[in-house]
PDB file of C-alpha atoms in Angstrom:
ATOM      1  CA  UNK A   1     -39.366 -63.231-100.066  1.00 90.00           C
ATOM      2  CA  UNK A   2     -42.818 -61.709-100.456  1.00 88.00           C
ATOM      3  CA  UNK A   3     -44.388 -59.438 -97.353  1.00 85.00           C
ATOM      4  CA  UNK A   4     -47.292 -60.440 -95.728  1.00 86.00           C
ATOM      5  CA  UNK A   5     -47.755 -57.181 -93.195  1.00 87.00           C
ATOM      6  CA  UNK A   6     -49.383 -59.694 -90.845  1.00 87.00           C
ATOM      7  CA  UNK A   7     -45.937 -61.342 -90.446  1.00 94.00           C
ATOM      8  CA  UNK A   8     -43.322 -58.723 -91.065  1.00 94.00           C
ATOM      9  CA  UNK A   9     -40.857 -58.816 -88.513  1.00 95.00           C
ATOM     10  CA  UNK A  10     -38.777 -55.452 -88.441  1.00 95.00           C
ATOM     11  CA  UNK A  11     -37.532 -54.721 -84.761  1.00 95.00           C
ATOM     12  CA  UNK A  12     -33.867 -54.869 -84.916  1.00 97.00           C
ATOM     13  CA  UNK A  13     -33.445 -56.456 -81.326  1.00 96.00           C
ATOM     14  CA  UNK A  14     -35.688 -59.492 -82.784  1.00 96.00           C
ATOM     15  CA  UNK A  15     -33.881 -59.637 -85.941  1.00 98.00           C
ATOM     16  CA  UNK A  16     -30.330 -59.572 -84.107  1.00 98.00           C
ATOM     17  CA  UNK A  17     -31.133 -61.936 -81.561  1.00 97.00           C
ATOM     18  CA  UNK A  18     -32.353 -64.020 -84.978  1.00 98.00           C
ATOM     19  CA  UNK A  19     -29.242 -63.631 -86.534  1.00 98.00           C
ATOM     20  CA  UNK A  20     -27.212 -64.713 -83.586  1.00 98.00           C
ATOM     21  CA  UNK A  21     -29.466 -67.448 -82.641  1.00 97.00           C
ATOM     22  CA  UNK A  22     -28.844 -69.064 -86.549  1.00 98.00           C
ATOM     23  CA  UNK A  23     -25.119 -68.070 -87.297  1.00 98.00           C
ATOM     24  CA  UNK A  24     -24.910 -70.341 -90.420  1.00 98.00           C
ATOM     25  CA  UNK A  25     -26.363 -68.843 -93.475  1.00 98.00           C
ATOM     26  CA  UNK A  26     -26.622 -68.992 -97.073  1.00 98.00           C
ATOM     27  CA  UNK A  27     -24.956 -66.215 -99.517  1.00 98.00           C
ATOM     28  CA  UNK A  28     -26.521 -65.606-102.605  1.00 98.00           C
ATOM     29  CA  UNK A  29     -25.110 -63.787-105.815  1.00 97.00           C
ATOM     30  CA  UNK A  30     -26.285 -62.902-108.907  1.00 96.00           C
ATOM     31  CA  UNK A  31     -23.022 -63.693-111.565  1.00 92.00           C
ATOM     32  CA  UNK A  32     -22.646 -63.062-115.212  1.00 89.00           C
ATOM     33  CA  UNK A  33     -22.833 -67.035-114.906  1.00 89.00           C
ATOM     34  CA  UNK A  34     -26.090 -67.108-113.009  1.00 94.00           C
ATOM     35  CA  UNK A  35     -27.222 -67.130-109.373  1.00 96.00           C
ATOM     36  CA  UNK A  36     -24.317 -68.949-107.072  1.00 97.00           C
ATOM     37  CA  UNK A  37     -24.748 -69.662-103.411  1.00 98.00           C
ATOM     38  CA  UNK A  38     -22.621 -70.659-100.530  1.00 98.00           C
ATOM     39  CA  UNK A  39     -23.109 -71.048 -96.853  1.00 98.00           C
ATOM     40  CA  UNK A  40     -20.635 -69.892 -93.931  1.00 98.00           C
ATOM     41  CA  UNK A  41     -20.810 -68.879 -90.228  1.00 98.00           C
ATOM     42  CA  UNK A  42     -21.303 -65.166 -89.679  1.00 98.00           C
ATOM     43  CA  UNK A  43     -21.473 -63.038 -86.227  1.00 98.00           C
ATOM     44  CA  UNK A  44     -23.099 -59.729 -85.882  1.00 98.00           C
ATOM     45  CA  UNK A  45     -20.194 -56.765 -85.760  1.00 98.00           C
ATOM     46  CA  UNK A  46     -19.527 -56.273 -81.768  1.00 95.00           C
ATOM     47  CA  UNK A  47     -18.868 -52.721 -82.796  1.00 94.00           C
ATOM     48  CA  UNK A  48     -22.413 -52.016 -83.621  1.00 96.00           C
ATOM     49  CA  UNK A  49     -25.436 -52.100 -82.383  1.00 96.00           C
ATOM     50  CA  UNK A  50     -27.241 -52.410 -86.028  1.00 97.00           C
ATOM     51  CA  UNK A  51     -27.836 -55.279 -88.333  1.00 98.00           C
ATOM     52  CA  UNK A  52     -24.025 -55.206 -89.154  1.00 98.00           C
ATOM     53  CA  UNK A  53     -22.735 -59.070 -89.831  1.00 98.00           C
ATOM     54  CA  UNK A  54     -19.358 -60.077 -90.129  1.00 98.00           C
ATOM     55  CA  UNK A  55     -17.355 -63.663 -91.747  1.00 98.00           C
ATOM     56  CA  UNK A  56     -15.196 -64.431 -94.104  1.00 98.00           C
ATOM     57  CA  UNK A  57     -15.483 -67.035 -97.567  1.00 98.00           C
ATOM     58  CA  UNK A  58     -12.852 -68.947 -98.528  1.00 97.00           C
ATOM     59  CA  UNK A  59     -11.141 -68.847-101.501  1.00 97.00           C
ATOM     60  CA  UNK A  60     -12.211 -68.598-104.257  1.00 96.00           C
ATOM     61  CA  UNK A  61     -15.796 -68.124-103.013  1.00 96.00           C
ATOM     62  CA  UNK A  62     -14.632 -64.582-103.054  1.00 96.00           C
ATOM     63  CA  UNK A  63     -13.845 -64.420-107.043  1.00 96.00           C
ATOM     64  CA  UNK A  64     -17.354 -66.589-107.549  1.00 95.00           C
ATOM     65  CA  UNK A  65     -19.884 -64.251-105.455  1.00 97.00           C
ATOM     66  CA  UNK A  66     -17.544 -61.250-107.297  1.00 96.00           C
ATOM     67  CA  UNK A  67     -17.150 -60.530-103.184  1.00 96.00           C
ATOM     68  CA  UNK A  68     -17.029 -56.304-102.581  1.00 95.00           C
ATOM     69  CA  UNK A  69     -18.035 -56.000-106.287  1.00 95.00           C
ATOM     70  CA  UNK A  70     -21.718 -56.561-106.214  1.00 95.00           C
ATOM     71  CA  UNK A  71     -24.543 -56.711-104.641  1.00 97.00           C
ATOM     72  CA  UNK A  72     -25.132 -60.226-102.265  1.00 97.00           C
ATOM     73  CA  UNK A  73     -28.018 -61.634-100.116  1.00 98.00           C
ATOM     74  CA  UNK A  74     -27.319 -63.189 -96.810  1.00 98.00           C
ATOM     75  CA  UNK A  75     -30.257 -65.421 -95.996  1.00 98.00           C
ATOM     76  CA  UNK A  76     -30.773 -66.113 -92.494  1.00 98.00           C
ATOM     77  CA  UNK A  77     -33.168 -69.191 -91.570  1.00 98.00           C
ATOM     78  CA  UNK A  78     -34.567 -69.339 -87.684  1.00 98.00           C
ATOM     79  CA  UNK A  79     -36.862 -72.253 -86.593  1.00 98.00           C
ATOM     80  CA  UNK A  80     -39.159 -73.802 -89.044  1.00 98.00           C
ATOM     81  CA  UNK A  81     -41.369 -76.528 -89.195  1.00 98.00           C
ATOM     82  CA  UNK A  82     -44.527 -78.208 -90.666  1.00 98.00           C
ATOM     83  CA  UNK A  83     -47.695 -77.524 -89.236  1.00 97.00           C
ATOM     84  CA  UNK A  84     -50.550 -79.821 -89.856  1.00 97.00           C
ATOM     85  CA  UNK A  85     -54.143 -78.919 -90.705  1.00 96.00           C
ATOM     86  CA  UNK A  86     -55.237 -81.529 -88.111  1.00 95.00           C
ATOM     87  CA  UNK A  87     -54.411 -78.843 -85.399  1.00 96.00           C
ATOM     88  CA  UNK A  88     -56.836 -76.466 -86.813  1.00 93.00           C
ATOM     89  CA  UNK A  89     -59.962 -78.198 -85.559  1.00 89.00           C
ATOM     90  CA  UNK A  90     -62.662 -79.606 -87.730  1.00 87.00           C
ATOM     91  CA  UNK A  91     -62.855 -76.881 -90.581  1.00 90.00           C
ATOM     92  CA  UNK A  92     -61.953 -76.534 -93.936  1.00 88.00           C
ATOM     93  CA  UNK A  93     -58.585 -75.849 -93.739  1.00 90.00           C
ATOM     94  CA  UNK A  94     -54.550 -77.065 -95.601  1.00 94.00           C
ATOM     95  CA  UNK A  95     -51.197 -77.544 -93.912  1.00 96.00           C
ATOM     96  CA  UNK A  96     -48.742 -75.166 -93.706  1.00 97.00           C
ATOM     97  CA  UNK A  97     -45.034 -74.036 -92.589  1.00 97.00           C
ATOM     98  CA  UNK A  98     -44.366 -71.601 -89.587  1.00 98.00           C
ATOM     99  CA  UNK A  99     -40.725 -70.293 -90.057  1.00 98.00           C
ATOM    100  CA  UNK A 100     -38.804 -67.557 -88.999  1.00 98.00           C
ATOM    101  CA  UNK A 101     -36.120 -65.981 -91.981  1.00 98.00           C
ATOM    102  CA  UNK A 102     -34.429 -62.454 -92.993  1.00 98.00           C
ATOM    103  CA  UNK A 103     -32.805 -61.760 -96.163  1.00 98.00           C
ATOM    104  CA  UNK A 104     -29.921 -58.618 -95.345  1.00 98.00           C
ATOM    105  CA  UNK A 105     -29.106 -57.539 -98.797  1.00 98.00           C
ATOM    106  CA  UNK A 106     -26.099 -55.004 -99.935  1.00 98.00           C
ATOM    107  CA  UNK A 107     -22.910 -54.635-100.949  1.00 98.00           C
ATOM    108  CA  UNK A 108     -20.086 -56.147 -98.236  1.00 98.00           C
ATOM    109  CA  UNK A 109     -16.462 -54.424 -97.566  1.00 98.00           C
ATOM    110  CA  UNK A 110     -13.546 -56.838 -97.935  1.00 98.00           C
ATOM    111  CA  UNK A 111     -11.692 -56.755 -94.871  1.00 98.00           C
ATOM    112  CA  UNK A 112      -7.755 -56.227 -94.107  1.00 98.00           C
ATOM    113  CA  UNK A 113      -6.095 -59.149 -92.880  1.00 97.00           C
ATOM    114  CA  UNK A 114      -5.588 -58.200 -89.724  1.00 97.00           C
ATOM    115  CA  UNK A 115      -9.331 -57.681 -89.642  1.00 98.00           C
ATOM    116  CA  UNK A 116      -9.798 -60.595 -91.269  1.00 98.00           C
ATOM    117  CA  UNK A 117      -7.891 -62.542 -88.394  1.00 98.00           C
ATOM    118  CA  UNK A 118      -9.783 -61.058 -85.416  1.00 97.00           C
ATOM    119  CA  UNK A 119     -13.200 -62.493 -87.410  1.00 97.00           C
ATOM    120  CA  UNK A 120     -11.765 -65.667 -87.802  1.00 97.00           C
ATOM    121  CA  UNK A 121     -10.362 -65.270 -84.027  1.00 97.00           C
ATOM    122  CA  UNK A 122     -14.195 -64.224 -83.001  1.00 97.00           C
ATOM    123  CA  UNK A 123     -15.927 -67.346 -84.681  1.00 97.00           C
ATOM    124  CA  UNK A 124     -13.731 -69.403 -82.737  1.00 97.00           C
ATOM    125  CA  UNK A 125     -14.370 -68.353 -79.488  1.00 97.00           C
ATOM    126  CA  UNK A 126     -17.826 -68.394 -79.796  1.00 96.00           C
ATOM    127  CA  UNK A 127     -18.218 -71.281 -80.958  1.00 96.00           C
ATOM    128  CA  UNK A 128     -15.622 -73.121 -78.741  1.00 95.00           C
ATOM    129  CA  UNK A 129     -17.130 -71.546 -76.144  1.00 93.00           C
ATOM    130  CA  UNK A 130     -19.142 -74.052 -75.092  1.00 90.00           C
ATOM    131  CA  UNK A 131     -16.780 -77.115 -75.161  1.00 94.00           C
ATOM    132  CA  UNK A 132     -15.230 -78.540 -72.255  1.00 95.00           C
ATOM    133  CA  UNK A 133     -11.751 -77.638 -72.940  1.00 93.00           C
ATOM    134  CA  UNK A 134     -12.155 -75.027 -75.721  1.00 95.00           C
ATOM    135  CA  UNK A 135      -9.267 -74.688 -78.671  1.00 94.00           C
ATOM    136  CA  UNK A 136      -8.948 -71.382 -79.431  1.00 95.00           C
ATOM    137  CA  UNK A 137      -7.304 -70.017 -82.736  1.00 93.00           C
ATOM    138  CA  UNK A 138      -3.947 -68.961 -81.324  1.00 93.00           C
ATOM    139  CA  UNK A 139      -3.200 -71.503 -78.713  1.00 92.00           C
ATOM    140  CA  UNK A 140      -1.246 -74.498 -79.142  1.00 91.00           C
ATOM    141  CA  UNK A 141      -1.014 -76.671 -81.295  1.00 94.00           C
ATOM    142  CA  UNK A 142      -1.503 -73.739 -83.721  1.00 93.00           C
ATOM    143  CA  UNK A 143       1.120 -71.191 -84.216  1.00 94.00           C
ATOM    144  CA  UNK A 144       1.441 -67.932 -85.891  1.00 94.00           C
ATOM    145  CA  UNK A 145       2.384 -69.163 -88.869  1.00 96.00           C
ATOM    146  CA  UNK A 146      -0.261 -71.952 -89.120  1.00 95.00           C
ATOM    147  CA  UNK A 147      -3.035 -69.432 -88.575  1.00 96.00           C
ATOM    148  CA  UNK A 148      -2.004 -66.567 -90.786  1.00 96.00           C
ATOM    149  CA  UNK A 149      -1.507 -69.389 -93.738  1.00 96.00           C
ATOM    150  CA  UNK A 150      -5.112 -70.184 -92.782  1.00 94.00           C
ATOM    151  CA  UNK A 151      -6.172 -66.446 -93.022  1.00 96.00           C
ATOM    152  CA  UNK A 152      -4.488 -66.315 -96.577  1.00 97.00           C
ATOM    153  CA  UNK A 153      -6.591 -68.802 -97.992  1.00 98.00           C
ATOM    154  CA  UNK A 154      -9.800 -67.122 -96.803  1.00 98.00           C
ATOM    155  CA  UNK A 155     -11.491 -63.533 -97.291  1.00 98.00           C
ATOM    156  CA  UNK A 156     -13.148 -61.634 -94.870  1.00 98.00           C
ATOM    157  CA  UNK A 157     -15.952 -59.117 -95.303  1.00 98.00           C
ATOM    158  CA  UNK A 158     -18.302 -57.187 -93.212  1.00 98.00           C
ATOM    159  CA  UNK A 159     -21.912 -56.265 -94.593  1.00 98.00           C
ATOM    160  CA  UNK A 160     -24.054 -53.281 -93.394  1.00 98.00           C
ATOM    161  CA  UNK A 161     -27.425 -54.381 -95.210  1.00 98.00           C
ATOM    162  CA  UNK A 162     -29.295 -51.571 -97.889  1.00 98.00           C
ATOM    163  CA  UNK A 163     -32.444 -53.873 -97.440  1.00 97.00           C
ATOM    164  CA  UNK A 164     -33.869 -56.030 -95.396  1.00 97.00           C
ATOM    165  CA  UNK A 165     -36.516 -58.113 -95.638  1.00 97.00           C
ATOM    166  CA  UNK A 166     -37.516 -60.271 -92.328  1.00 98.00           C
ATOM    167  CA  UNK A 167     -40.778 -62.294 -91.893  1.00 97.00           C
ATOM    168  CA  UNK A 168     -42.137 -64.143 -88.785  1.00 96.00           C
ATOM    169  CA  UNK A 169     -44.953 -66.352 -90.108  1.00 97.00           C
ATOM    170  CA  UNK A 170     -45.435 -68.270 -86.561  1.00 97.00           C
ATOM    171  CA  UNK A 171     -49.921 -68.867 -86.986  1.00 95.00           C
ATOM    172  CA  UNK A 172     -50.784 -65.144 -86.487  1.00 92.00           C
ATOM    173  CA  UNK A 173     -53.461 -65.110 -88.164  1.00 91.00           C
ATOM    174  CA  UNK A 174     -55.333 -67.847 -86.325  1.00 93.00           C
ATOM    175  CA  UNK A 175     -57.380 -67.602 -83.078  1.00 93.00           C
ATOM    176  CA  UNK A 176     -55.774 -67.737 -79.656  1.00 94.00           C
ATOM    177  CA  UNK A 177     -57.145 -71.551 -79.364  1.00 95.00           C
ATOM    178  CA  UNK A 178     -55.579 -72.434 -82.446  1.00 96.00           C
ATOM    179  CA  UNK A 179     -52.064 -70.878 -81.360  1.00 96.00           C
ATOM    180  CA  UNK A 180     -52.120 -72.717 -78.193  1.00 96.00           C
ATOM    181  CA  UNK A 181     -52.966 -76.282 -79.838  1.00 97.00           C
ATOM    182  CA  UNK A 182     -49.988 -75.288 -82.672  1.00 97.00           C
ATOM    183  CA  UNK A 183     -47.891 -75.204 -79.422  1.00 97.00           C
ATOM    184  CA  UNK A 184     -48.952 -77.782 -77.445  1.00 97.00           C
ATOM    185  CA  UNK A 185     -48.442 -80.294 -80.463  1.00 97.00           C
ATOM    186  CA  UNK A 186     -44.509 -78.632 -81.281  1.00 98.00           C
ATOM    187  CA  UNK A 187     -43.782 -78.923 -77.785  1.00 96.00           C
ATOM    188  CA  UNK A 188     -44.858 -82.407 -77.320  1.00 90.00           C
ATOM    189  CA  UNK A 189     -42.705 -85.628 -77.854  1.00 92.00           C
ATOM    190  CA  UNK A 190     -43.966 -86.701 -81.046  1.00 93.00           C
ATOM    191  CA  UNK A 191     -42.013 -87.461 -84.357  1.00 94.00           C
ATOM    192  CA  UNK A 192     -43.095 -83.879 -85.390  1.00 95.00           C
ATOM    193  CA  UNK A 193     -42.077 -82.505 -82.333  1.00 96.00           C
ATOM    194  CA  UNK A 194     -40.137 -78.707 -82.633  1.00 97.00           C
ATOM    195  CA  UNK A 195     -39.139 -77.313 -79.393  1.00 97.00           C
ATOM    196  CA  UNK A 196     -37.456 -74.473 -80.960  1.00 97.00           C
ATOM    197  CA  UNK A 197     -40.268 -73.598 -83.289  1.00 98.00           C
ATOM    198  CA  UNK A 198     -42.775 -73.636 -80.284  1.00 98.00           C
ATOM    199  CA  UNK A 199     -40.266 -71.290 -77.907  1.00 97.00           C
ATOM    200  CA  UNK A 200     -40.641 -68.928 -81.417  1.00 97.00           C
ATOM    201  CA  UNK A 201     -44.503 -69.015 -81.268  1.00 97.00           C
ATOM    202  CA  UNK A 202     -44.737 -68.272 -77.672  1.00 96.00           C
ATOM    203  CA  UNK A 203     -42.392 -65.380 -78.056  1.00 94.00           C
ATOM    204  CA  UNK A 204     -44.488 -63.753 -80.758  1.00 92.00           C
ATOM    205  CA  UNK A 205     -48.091 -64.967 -79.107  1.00 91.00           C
ATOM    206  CA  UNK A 206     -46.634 -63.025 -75.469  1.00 89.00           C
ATOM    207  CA  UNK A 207     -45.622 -59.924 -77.841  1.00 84.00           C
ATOM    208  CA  UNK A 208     -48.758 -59.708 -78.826  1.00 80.00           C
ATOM    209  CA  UNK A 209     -50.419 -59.755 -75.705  1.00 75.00           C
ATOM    210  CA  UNK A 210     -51.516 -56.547 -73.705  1.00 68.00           C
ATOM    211  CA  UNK A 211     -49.222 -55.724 -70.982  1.00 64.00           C
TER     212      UNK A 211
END
């Protein structure tokens, strides 16, 4: 993803609130049979406070990607959206996408089972979470045996990025008017309506602003 140091986004908070905000990601490998991606759920590691992400592939993603082996790019994608010239005001001016991604890039440790099945026991539970009557991993129905044959078809990893490459490309470079009409039209209830997108821009307009 090429750098623009207008919209580099680097601060760790922002990028792990990012990251937890947009769990489902893509994994990207380069192969001796060409690029391969997948996408899975990941979590950050609740035993640091770094850029550390945790999830698992099933099998054989693991043998594809060449999991542990090489190097592999987790893409993370935040709000996006279209944003239309008309918003600009009457000059010369072409449409555009505001978006908020990271790219965490290095080389991921393949997990133990038993590591392996408190990952699979942590996506769970946060994603249940929210239901009404949540169905956790190791309650009933499911029973030991049920899960662990579950584990043994997956692999687990944990990845501690080398690089990482973040951008928050949210109309920075316009004037404060302009921002504000970007906003008002995202937030509206049009057909091109993007609540999330617009939350995103008034996060990084009130960063910007003197306190």
């Amino acid at each position: 993803m090429r750098q623009n140091p207008s919209f580099a986004l680097t601060d760790t908070a922002e990028l792990r609130r990012l990251i937890a905000r947009n769990p489902w990601v893509t994994l990207v490998s380069h192969t001796d049979d060409g690029l391969v991606a997948s996408h899975y759920a990941v979590l950050l590691d609740d035993e640091r406070d770094d850029l550390t992400i945790v999830g698992h592939v099933g099998k054989p993603d693991d043998l594809i990607h060449g999991l542990g082996e090489r190097e592999l790019m987790v893409v993370v994608q935040g709000p996006h959206g279209y944003i239309s010239p008309g918003w600009y005001g009457d000059v010369a001016s072409v449409p555009t996408w505001n978006f908020v991604s990271a790219h965490l890039t290095g080389v991921p440790e393949i997990l133990s089972p038993e590591e392996n099945l408190r990952v699979l026991d942590r996506l769970v539970a946060h994603f249940e979470g929210g239901m009404p009557q949540p169905r956790l991993m190791w309650e009933r129905p499911n029973d030991e045996d049920y899960v662990r044959r579950l584990e043994r078809g997956t692999v687990g990893f944990r990845l501690t990025p080398s690089t990482v490459v973040a951008k928050r490309k949210l109309s920075q470079n316009k004037t404060d008017e302009v921002v504000e009409t970007v906003i008002a039209e995202l937030s509206g209830d049009a057909a091109w309506a993007n609540p999330a997108l617009a939350a995103e821009m008034v996060r990084a307009r009130d960063a910007r602003r003197p306190r």
